[in-house]
Amino acid sequence: MKPPRWATPRNPDRDTHGPALEQVANLLGFELFEWQKEVADTALEIDEKNQYCHRAVGCTVGRQNGKTTLLLFRIALELLKPNSTVIYTSQDRNSARKKWEEFCEILYSTPFKKRIKRQIRANGQEELTCNNNSRFLIVTPNATGARGLTVDLAIIDEALAADLRLVSAIQPTMATKESAQLWITSNAGGPYSTLLQHYRKLGHNDSPALSWHEWTPYTDDFDPYD
């Protein structure tokens, strides 16, 4: 893959859990692409308290380039921690359910299976629970979908279809977790993609709480129909 149009630079003075994510990927039977390593190393920088420096991570990349597997590795890394809660959402609940099933299926097909306690597939109650009491849920992408949860890792996938109301609903669930992260991933959106536009602007302005990584055309005067 070509270099990103924009990427938050890695701070060499900080430690990072990027190598831990790569180790998880390897244990699951995968090798990281270079772009995945680049994102993970920066996004998972930690401070002296072993807490993530970036509260939010944004990544826009084209389809069929490994976005789903990068999310899988991030989810698995979080589930290895005891009593963690991971939530996933997409453009609608049906899409989120389909992708959640895909993630769970992959985890069951790897050595991670021995860490899984149970999987609940009932509509509205979808949950993957691990032996260490960590769990992986889906939430409806609306103002009430994540209500009542305390979240360590939240993922908004296909974020081109979302607006900032979804972030406003999810952020309070992470308020009491000092090392919680929000991951926002998508392929490139359009004028209607207000959530992506917001985080893209923050990323280009070097917001210290955001790790932003963007694989899009290098200039804005491109033909979207080419």
CSV table of C-alpha atoms in Angstrom, one decimal:
chain,number,residue,atom,x,y,z
A,1,MET,CA,0.0,0.0,0.0
A,2,LYS,CA,1.2,3.5,-0.8
A,3,PRO,CA,2.1,5.9,2.1
A,4,PRO,CA,-0.9,7.6,3.8
A,5,ARG,CA,-2.0,11.0,2.8
A,6,TRP,CA,-2.0,12.0,6.5
A,7,ALA,CA,-0.8,10.1,9.6
A,8,THR,CA,-0.2,11.2,13.2
A,9,PRO,CA,3.5,10.7,13.6
A,10,ARG,CA,4.9,8.1,16.0
A,11,ASN,CA,6.4,9.6,19.2
A,12,PRO,CA,9.6,7.7,19.7
A,13,ASP,CA,9.8,8.8,23.4
A,14,ARG,CA,6.7,6.8,24.2
A,15,ASP,CA,6.3,3.1,24.7
A,16,THR,CA,3.6,1.4,22.7
A,17,HIS,CA,1.4,-1.7,22.8
A,18,GLY,CA,1.8,-2.0,19.0
A,19,PRO,CA,4.1,-5.0,19.4
A,20,ALA,CA,1.6,-6.6,21.7
A,21,LEU,CA,-1.1,-6.2,19.0
A,22,GLU,CA,1.3,-7.8,16.5
A,23,GLN,CA,1.9,-10.7,18.8
A,24,VAL,CA,-1.8,-11.2,19.2
A,25,ALA,CA,-2.2,-11.2,15.4
A,26,ASN,CA,0.6,-13.8,15.1
A,27,LEU,CA,-1.0,-16.0,17.8
A,28,LEU,CA,-4.2,-15.9,15.8
A,29,GLY,CA,-2.3,-17.0,12.7
A,30,PHE,CA,-2.0,-13.6,10.9
A,31,GLU,CA,0.9,-11.4,9.8
A,32,LEU,CA,0.4,-7.6,10.1
A,33,PHE,CA,0.6,-5.5,7.0
A,34,GLU,CA,3.0,-2.6,7.2
A,35,TRP,CA,0.2,-0.1,7.3
A,36,GLN,CA,-1.4,-2.0,10.2
A,37,LYS,CA,1.8,-1.9,12.1
A,38,GLU,CA,2.1,1.9,11.5
A,39,VAL,CA,-1.4,2.5,12.8
A,40,ALA,CA,-1.1,0.2,15.8
A,41,ASP,CA,2.3,1.5,16.9
A,42,THR,CA,1.1,5.1,17.0
A,43,ALA,CA,-2.5,4.5,18.1
A,44,LEU,CA,-1.4,2.3,21.1
A,45,GLU,CA,1.2,4.6,22.5
A,46,ILE,CA,1.2,4.6,26.3
A,47,ASP,CA,2.2,7.0,29.1
A,48,GLU,CA,4.1,6.3,32.3
A,49,LYS,CA,0.9,5.0,33.9
A,50,ASN,CA,0.5,2.4,31.1
A,51,GLN,CA,-2.5,4.2,29.8
A,52,TYR,CA,-3.2,5.0,26.2
A,53,CYS,CA,-2.1,8.5,25.1
A,54,HIS,CA,-4.7,8.7,22.4
A,55,ARG,CA,-8.3,8.5,23.5
A,56,ALA,CA,-9.5,8.3,19.9
A,57,VAL,CA,-8.1,6.6,16.8
A,58,GLY,CA,-9.3,7.3,13.3
A,59,CYS,CA,-8.4,5.3,10.2
A,60,THR,CA,-9.8,5.7,6.7
A,61,VAL,CA,-8.6,3.1,4.2
A,62,GLY,CA,-10.0,1.5,1.0
A,63,ARG,CA,-12.0,-1.7,1.0
A,64,GLN,CA,-10.2,-5.1,1.0
A,65,ASN,CA,-7.0,-3.7,2.5
A,66,GLY,CA,-7.2,-5.3,6.0
A,67,LYS,CA,-9.3,-2.9,8.0
A,68,THR,CA,-11.4,-5.8,9.4
A,69,THR,CA,-8.5,-7.8,10.5
A,70,LEU,CA,-6.9,-4.8,12.2
A,71,LEU,CA,-10.1,-4.3,14.2
A,72,LEU,CA,-10.1,-8.1,15.0
A,73,PHE,CA,-6.6,-7.8,16.5
A,74,ARG,CA,-7.5,-4.7,18.5
A,75,ILE,CA,-10.6,-6.4,19.8
A,76,ALA,CA,-8.7,-9.6,20.8
A,77,LEU,CA,-6.0,-7.5,22.5
A,78,GLU,CA,-8.6,-5.8,24.7
A,79,LEU,CA,-10.4,-9.1,25.5
A,80,LEU,CA,-7.2,-10.5,26.9
A,81,LYS,CA,-7.6,-8.0,29.7
A,82,PRO,CA,-9.9,-9.1,32.5
A,83,ASN,CA,-13.3,-7.5,33.0
A,84,SER,CA,-13.0,-5.4,29.8
A,85,THR,CA,-16.0,-4.4,27.7
A,86,VAL,CA,-15.8,-4.0,23.9
A,87,ILE,CA,-18.6,-2.6,21.9
A,88,TYR,CA,-18.9,-2.5,18.1
A,89,THR,CA,-21.3,-0.7,15.9
A,90,SER,CA,-21.7,0.1,12.2
A,91,GLN,CA,-24.1,1.9,9.9
A,92,ASP,CA,-27.1,-0.1,11.3
A,93,ARG,CA,-27.7,-2.9,13.8
A,94,ASN,CA,-28.0,-5.6,11.1
A,95,SER,CA,-24.7,-4.6,9.5
A,96,ALA,CA,-23.1,-4.6,13.0
A,97,ARG,CA,-24.6,-8.0,13.8
A,98,LYS,CA,-23.2,-9.5,10.6
A,99,LYS,CA,-19.7,-8.2,11.3
A,100,TRP,CA,-19.9,-9.2,14.9
A,101,GLU,CA,-20.7,-12.7,13.8
A,102,GLU,CA,-17.7,-12.6,11.4
A,103,PHE,CA,-15.4,-11.5,14.2
A,104,CYS,CA,-16.6,-14.2,16.6
A,105,GLU,CA,-16.4,-16.9,13.9
A,106,ILE,CA,-12.7,-16.0,13.3
A,107,LEU,CA,-11.9,-16.0,17.0
A,108,TYR,CA,-13.5,-19.4,17.3
A,109,SER,CA,-11.3,-20.7,14.5
A,110,THR,CA,-8.1,-19.7,16.2
A,111,PRO,CA,-6.3,-20.6,19.5
A,112,PHE,CA,-8.4,-17.8,21.1
A,113,LYS,CA,-11.3,-20.2,21.2
A,114,LYS,CA,-10.0,-21.7,24.5
A,115,ARG,CA,-10.5,-18.2,26.1
A,116,ILE,CA,-14.1,-18.0,25.2
A,117,LYS,CA,-16.7,-18.9,27.8
A,118,ARG,CA,-19.9,-18.5,25.7
A,119,GLN,CA,-21.5,-16.7,22.8
A,120,ILE,CA,-25.1,-15.5,23.0
A,121,ARG,CA,-26.7,-14.9,19.6
A,122,ALA,CA,-30.3,-14.0,20.6
A,123,ASN,CA,-31.4,-10.8,18.9
A,124,GLY,CA,-30.8,-7.8,21.1
A,125,GLN,CA,-28.6,-9.8,23.5
A,126,GLU,CA,-25.6,-10.6,21.3
A,127,GLU,CA,-22.5,-11.1,23.5
A,128,LEU,CA,-19.3,-13.0,23.4
A,129,THR,CA,-18.0,-13.6,27.0
A,130,CYS,CA,-14.5,-14.7,27.8
A,131,ASN,CA,-13.3,-16.8,30.8
A,132,ASN,CA,-11.8,-13.6,32.3
A,133,ASN,CA,-15.2,-11.9,32.3
A,134,SER,CA,-14.3,-9.7,29.3
A,135,ARG,CA,-17.1,-9.3,26.8
A,136,PHE,CA,-17.7,-8.2,23.2
A,137,LEU,CA,-21.1,-6.7,22.4
A,138,ILE,CA,-22.8,-4.9,19.5
A,139,VAL,CA,-24.8,-1.8,20.0
A,140,THR,CA,-27.4,0.0,17.9
A,141,PRO,CA,-26.0,3.2,16.3
A,142,ASN,CA,-28.3,5.6,18.0
A,143,ALA,CA,-28.5,7.8,21.1
A,144,THR,CA,-29.5,5.0,23.4
A,145,GLY,CA,-27.7,1.9,22.0
A,146,ALA,CA,-24.9,2.0,24.5
A,147,ARG,CA,-26.8,3.3,27.5
A,148,GLY,CA,-26.0,1.6,30.8
A,149,LEU,CA,-22.6,0.3,29.7
A,150,THR,CA,-19.1,1.0,31.0
A,151,VAL,CA,-16.8,0.6,28.0
A,152,ASP,CA,-13.0,0.1,27.5
A,153,LEU,CA,-13.0,-0.1,23.7
A,154,ALA,CA,-15.7,1.3,21.4
A,155,ILE,CA,-15.5,0.8,17.6
A,156,ILE,CA,-17.5,2.8,15.1
A,157,ASP,CA,-17.0,1.0,11.8
A,158,GLU,CA,-18.2,2.3,8.4
A,159,ALA,CA,-18.2,5.7,10.1
A,160,LEU,CA,-19.0,7.4,6.7
A,161,ALA,CA,-22.6,6.8,7.5
A,162,ALA,CA,-22.5,8.2,11.1
A,163,ASP,CA,-22.8,11.7,12.6
A,164,LEU,CA,-21.5,13.2,15.8
A,165,ARG,CA,-24.7,12.2,17.7
A,166,LEU,CA,-23.3,8.7,17.8
A,167,VAL,CA,-20.1,9.8,19.4
A,168,SER,CA,-22.0,11.9,21.9
A,169,ALA,CA,-23.9,8.7,22.9
A,170,ILE,CA,-20.8,6.5,23.2
A,171,GLN,CA,-18.3,8.8,24.9
A,172,PRO,CA,-20.0,8.9,28.3
A,173,THR,CA,-19.7,5.1,28.5
A,174,MET,CA,-15.9,5.5,28.5
A,175,ALA,CA,-15.7,8.5,30.9
A,176,THR,CA,-14.7,6.5,34.0
A,177,LYS,CA,-12.1,4.4,32.1
A,178,GLU,CA,-8.8,6.3,32.1
A,179,SER,CA,-7.4,4.1,29.3
A,180,ALA,CA,-10.5,3.7,27.2
A,181,GLN,CA,-10.3,4.2,23.4
A,182,LEU,CA,-12.7,5.0,20.6
A,183,TRP,CA,-11.7,3.6,17.2
A,184,ILE,CA,-13.4,5.1,14.2
A,185,THR,CA,-12.8,3.3,10.9
A,186,SER,CA,-14.2,3.7,7.4
A,187,ASN,CA,-13.5,3.9,3.7
A,188,ALA,CA,-13.6,7.5,2.4
A,189,GLY,CA,-16.9,9.3,2.9
A,190,GLY,CA,-18.6,12.2,1.3
A,191,PRO,CA,-20.1,15.6,2.2
A,192,TYR,CA,-22.7,13.9,4.4
A,193,SER,CA,-20.0,12.1,6.5
A,194,THR,CA,-20.0,14.7,9.3
A,195,LEU,CA,-18.3,12.4,11.8
A,196,LEU,CA,-15.4,11.7,9.5
A,197,GLN,CA,-15.1,15.3,8.6
A,198,HIS,CA,-14.9,16.3,12.2
A,199,TYR,CA,-12.2,13.8,13.1
A,200,ARG,CA,-10.3,14.5,9.9
A,201,LYS,CA,-10.1,18.1,10.8
A,202,LEU,CA,-8.9,17.3,14.3
A,203,GLY,CA,-6.3,14.9,12.9
A,204,HIS,CA,-4.9,17.5,10.4
A,205,ASN,CA,-4.7,20.0,13.3
A,206,ASP,CA,-2.6,17.5,15.3
A,207,SER,CA,-5.1,17.1,18.1
A,208,PRO,CA,-3.0,15.4,20.9
A,209,ALA,CA,-5.8,13.1,22.0
A,210,LEU,CA,-6.4,11.7,18.4
A,211,SER,CA,-4.3,9.3,16.4
A,212,TRP,CA,-5.4,9.9,12.8
A,213,HIS,CA,-4.4,7.8,9.7
A,214,GLU,CA,-5.8,8.6,6.3
A,215,TRP,CA,-5.3,6.7,3.0
A,216,THR,CA,-7.2,8.9,0.5
A,217,PRO,CA,-6.2,10.6,-2.8
A,218,TYR,CA,-3.2,12.9,-2.2
A,219,THR,CA,-5.1,15.9,-3.6
A,220,ASP,CA,-8.7,17.0,-3.3
A,221,ASP,CA,-9.2,17.7,-7.1
A,222,PHE,CA,-9.8,14.0,-8.0
A,223,ASP,CA,-12.6,12.5,-10.1
A,224,PRO,CA,-14.6,10.3,-7.7
A,225,TYR,CA,-16.0,8.4,-10.7
A,226,ASP,CA,-12.6,7.4,-12.1
